[in-house]
Coordinates of C-alpha atoms in Angstrom, one line a residue:
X29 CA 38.1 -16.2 -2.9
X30 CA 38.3 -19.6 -0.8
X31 CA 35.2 -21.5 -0.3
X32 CA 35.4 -20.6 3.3
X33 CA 35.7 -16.6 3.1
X34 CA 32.3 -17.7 0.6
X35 CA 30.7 -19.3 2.8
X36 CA 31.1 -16.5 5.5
X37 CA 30.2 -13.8 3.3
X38 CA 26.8 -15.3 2.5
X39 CA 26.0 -16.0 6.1
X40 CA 26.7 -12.4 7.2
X41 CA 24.5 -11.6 3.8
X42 CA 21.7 -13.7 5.2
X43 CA 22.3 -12.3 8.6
X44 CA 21.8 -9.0 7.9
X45 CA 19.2 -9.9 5.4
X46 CA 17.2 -11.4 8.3
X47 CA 18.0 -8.8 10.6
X48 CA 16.3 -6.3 8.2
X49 CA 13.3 -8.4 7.5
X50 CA 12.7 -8.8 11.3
X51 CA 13.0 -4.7 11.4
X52 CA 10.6 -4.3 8.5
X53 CA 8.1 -5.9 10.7
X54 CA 8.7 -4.7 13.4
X55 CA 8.4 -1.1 12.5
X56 CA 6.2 -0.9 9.8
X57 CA 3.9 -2.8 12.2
X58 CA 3.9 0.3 14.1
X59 CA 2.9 2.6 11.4
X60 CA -0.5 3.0 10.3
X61 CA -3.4 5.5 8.9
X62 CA -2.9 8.8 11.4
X63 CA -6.1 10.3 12.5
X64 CA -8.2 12.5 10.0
X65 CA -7.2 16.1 9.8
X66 CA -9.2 19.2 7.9
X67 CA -7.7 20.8 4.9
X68 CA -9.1 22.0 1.5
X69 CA -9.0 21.0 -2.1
X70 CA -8.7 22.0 -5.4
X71 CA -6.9 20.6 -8.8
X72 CA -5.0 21.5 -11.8
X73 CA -4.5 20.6 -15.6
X74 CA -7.3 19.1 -17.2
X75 CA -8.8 15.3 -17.3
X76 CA -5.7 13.7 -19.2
X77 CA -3.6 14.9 -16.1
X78 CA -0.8 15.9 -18.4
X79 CA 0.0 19.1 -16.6
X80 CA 0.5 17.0 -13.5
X81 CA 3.6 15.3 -15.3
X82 CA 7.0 16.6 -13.9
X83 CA 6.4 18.0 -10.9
X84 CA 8.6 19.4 -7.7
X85 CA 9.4 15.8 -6.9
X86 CA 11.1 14.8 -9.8
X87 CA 9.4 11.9 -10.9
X88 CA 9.0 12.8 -14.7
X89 CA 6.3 11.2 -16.5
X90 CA 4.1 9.8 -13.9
X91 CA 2.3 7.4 -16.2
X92 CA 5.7 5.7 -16.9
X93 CA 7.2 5.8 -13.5
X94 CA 3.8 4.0 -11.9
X95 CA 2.1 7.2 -10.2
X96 CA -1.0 7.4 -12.8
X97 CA -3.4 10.4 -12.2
X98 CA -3.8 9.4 -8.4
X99 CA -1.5 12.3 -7.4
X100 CA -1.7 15.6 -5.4
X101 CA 0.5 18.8 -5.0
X102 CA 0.9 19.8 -1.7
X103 CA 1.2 23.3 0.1
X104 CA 4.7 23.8 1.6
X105 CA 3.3 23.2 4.9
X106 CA 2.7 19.7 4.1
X107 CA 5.5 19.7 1.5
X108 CA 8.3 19.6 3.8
X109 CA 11.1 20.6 1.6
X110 CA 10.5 17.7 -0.8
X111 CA 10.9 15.4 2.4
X112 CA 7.1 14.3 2.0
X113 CA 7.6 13.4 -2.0
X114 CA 6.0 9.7 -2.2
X115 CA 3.6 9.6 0.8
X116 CA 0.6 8.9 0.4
X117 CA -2.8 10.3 2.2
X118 CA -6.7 9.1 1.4
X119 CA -8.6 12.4 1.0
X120 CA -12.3 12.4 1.3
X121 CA -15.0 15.5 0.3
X122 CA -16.3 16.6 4.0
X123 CA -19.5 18.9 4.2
X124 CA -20.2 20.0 0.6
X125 CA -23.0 19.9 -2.0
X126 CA -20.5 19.4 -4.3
X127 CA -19.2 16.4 -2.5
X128 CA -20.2 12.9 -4.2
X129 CA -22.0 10.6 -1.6
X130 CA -21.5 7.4 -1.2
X131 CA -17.4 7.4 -1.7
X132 CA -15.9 7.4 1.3
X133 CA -12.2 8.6 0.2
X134 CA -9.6 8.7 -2.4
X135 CA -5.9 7.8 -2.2
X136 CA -3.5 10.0 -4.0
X137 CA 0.6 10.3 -3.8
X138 CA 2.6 13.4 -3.4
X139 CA 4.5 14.3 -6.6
X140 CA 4.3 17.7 -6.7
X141 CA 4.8 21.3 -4.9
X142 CA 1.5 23.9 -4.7
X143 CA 3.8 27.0 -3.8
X144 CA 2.6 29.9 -2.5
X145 CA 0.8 32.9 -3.9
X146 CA 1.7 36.3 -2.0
X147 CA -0.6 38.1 -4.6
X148 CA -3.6 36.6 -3.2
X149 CA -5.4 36.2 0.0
X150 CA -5.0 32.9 1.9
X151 CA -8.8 32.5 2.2
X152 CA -9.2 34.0 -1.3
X153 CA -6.8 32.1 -4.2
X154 CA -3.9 32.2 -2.1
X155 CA -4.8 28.4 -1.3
X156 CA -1.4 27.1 -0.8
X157 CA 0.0 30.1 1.4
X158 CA 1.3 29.1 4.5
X159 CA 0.5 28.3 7.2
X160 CA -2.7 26.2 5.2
X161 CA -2.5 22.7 4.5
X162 CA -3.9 22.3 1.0
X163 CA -4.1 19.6 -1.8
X164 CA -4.3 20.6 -5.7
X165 CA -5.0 17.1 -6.7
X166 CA -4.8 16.4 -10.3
X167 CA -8.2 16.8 -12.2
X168 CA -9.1 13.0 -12.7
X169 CA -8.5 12.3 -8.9
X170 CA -10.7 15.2 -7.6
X171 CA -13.4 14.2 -9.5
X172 CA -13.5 11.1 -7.5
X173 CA -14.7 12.5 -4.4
X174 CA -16.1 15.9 -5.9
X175 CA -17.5 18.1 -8.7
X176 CA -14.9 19.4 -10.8
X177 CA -17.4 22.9 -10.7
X178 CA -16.9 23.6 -7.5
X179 CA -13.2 25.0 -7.6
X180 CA -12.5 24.1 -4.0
X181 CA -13.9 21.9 -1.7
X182 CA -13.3 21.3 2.2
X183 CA -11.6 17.7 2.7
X184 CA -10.6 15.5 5.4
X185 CA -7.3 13.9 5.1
X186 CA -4.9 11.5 6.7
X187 CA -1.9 9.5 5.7
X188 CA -1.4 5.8 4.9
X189 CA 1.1 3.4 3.9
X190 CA 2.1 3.3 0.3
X191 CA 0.9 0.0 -1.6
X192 CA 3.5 -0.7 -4.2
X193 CA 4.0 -2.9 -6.9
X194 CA 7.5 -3.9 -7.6
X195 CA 10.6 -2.7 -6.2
X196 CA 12.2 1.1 -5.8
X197 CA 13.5 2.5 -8.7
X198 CA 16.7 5.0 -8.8
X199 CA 17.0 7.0 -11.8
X200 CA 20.2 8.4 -12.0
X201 CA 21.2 11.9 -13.0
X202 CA 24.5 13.7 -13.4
X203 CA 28.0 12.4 -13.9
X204 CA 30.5 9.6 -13.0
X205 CA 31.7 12.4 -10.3
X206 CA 28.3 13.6 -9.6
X207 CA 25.6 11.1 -8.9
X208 CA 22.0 12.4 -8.6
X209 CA 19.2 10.1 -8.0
X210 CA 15.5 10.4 -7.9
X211 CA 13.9 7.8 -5.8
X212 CA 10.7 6.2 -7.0
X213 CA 8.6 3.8 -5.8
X214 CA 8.9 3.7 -2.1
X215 CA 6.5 1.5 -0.2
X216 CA 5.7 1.8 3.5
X217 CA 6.4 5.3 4.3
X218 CA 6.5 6.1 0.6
X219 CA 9.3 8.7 1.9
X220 CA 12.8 9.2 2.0
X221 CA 15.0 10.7 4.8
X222 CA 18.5 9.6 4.7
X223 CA 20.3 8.0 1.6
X224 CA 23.6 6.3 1.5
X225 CA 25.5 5.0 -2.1
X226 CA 28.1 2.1 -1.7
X227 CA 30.6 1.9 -4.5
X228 CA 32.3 -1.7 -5.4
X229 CA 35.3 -0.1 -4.5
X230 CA 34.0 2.4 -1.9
X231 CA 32.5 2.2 2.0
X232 CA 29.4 3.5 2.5
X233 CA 28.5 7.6 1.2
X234 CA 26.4 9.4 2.8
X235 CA 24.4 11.4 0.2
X236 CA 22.7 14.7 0.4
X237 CA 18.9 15.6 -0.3
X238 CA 18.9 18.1 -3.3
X239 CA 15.4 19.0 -3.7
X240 CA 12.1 16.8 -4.0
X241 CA 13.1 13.3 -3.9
X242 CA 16.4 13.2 -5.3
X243 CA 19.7 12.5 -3.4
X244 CA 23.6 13.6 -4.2
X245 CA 27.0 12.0 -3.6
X246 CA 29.8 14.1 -5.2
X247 CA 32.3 11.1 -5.5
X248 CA 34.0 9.5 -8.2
X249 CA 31.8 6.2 -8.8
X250 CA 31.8 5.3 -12.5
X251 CA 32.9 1.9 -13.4
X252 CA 31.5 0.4 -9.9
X253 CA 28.7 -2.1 -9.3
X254 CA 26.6 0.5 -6.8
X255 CA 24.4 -0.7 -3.9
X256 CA 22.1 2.1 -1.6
X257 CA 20.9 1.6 1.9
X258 CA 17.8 4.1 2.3
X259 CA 15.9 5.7 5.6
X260 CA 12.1 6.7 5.6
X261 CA 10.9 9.8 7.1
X262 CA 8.0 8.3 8.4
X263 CA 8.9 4.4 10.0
X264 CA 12.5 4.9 10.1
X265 CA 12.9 1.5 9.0
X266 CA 16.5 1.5 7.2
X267 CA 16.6 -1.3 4.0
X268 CA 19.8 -2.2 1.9
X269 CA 19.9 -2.7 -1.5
X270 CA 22.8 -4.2 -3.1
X271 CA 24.0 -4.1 -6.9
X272 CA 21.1 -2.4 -8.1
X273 CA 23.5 -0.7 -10.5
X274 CA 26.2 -2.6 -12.6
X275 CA 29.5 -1.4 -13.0
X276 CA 28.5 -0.1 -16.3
X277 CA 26.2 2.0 -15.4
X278 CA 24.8 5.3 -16.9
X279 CA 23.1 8.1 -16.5
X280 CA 19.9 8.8 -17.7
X281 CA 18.8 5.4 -16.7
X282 CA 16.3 4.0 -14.1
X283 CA 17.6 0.6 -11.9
X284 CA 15.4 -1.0 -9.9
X285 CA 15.8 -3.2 -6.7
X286 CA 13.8 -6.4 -6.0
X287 CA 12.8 -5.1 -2.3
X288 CA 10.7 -2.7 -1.2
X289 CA 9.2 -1.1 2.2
X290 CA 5.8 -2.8 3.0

């Protein structure tokens, strides 16, 4: 490569670079806490939140991914297909003995799916049945803004930008044919809409959603240095991150980019 063609390919890296940075702010400017809405809660698993690990989303162990017990199942009203996977929401107890006074909210993320339950009334155990909007927060995080006695409780909600630390994370599933990645880690929006996976020896692929917050590309990528450009749902900012993966890349792995949606 000549000094020149070096030269030019930073500039256009800084240009776009700076093009995304003056996006970011513009956008995610734009986005902030929605209005409160009414809903209900309840929880699951016990007070070491392990039954909360796994989840719909696909986010494994969410002590080792960076989700802690702060997390909440949503009905599939709010669930969206798996398209709402990383947002986050501050939940409050609203007109309740049970309620604890003085704490004005809590602020969970969405990791998990509370599906629906045909055998049971919607007013009446059925709590997730659509058309209801409904959080089964794990254990610890309902017992910050109610007592764990009362089963259910009536909440208001709303959704706010994710505060992360560090960049996203892509842990990659599948084969050298068949890349599956779970998305982790999103800031901003703290969702995913559109995905796209560059090869070292590719343009870019558009990838398909698969379920929670995973993404596929059927293509033959192994031995490439891979790069992803990434959507959210909810800003629509669009953020590129190159050679988060090395050409020797594996499955079974997590990479993790230095930016991040703010």
């Amino acid at each position: 490569m000549t000094a020149t063609s070096l030269l030019s390919r930073r500039f256009n890296f800084f240009l776009i670079a700076s093009i995304l940075a003056i996006s970011s702010k513009l956008t995610v400017a734009n986005f902030r806490p929605s209005q409160w809405y009414s809903a209900h809660a309840t929880f699951y698993g016990d007070e070491t939140a392990s039954a909360t690990m796994g989840g719909a989303c696909g986010y494994g162990n969410l002590f080792s991914t960076g989700y802690g017990t702060d997390t909440a199942a949503l009905s599939t009203t709010l669930f969206n297909d798996g398209y709402a996977c990383g947002t986050c929401f501050q939940i409050k107890c609203d007109q309740s003995p049970w309620c604890f006074t003085g704490v004005p909210y809590t602020t969970v993320t969405a990791t998990n799916l509370c599906p629906p339950n045909w055998s049971e009334d919607s007013n009446d155990g059925g709590w997730c049945n659509p058309p209801r909007v409904h959080f089964d927060m794990a254990k610890p995080a309902f017992m910050k803004i109610a007592q764990w006695k009362a089963g259910i409780v009536p909440v208001l909600y709303r959704r706010v930008p994710c505060q992360k630390t560090g960049g996203i994370r892509f842990a990659f599933q599948g084969n050298a044919y068949w890349l599956l990645v779970y998305v982790m880690n999103v800031g901003g929006g703290g969702d995913v809409g559109q995905m796209w996976v560059q090869g070292s020896g590719t343009g870019w692929i558009s990838m398909s959603h698969n379920w929670g917050a995973s993404f596929q590309a059927f293509a033959n990528l192994g031995g490439q240095t891979l790069s992803f450009k990434i959507t959210s749902c909810t800003t629509m900012e669009t953020i590129v991150a190159w050679n988060v993966a090395p050409a020797n890349w594996n499955v079974g792995l997590t990479y993790e980019a230095d930016l991040n949606f703010h």
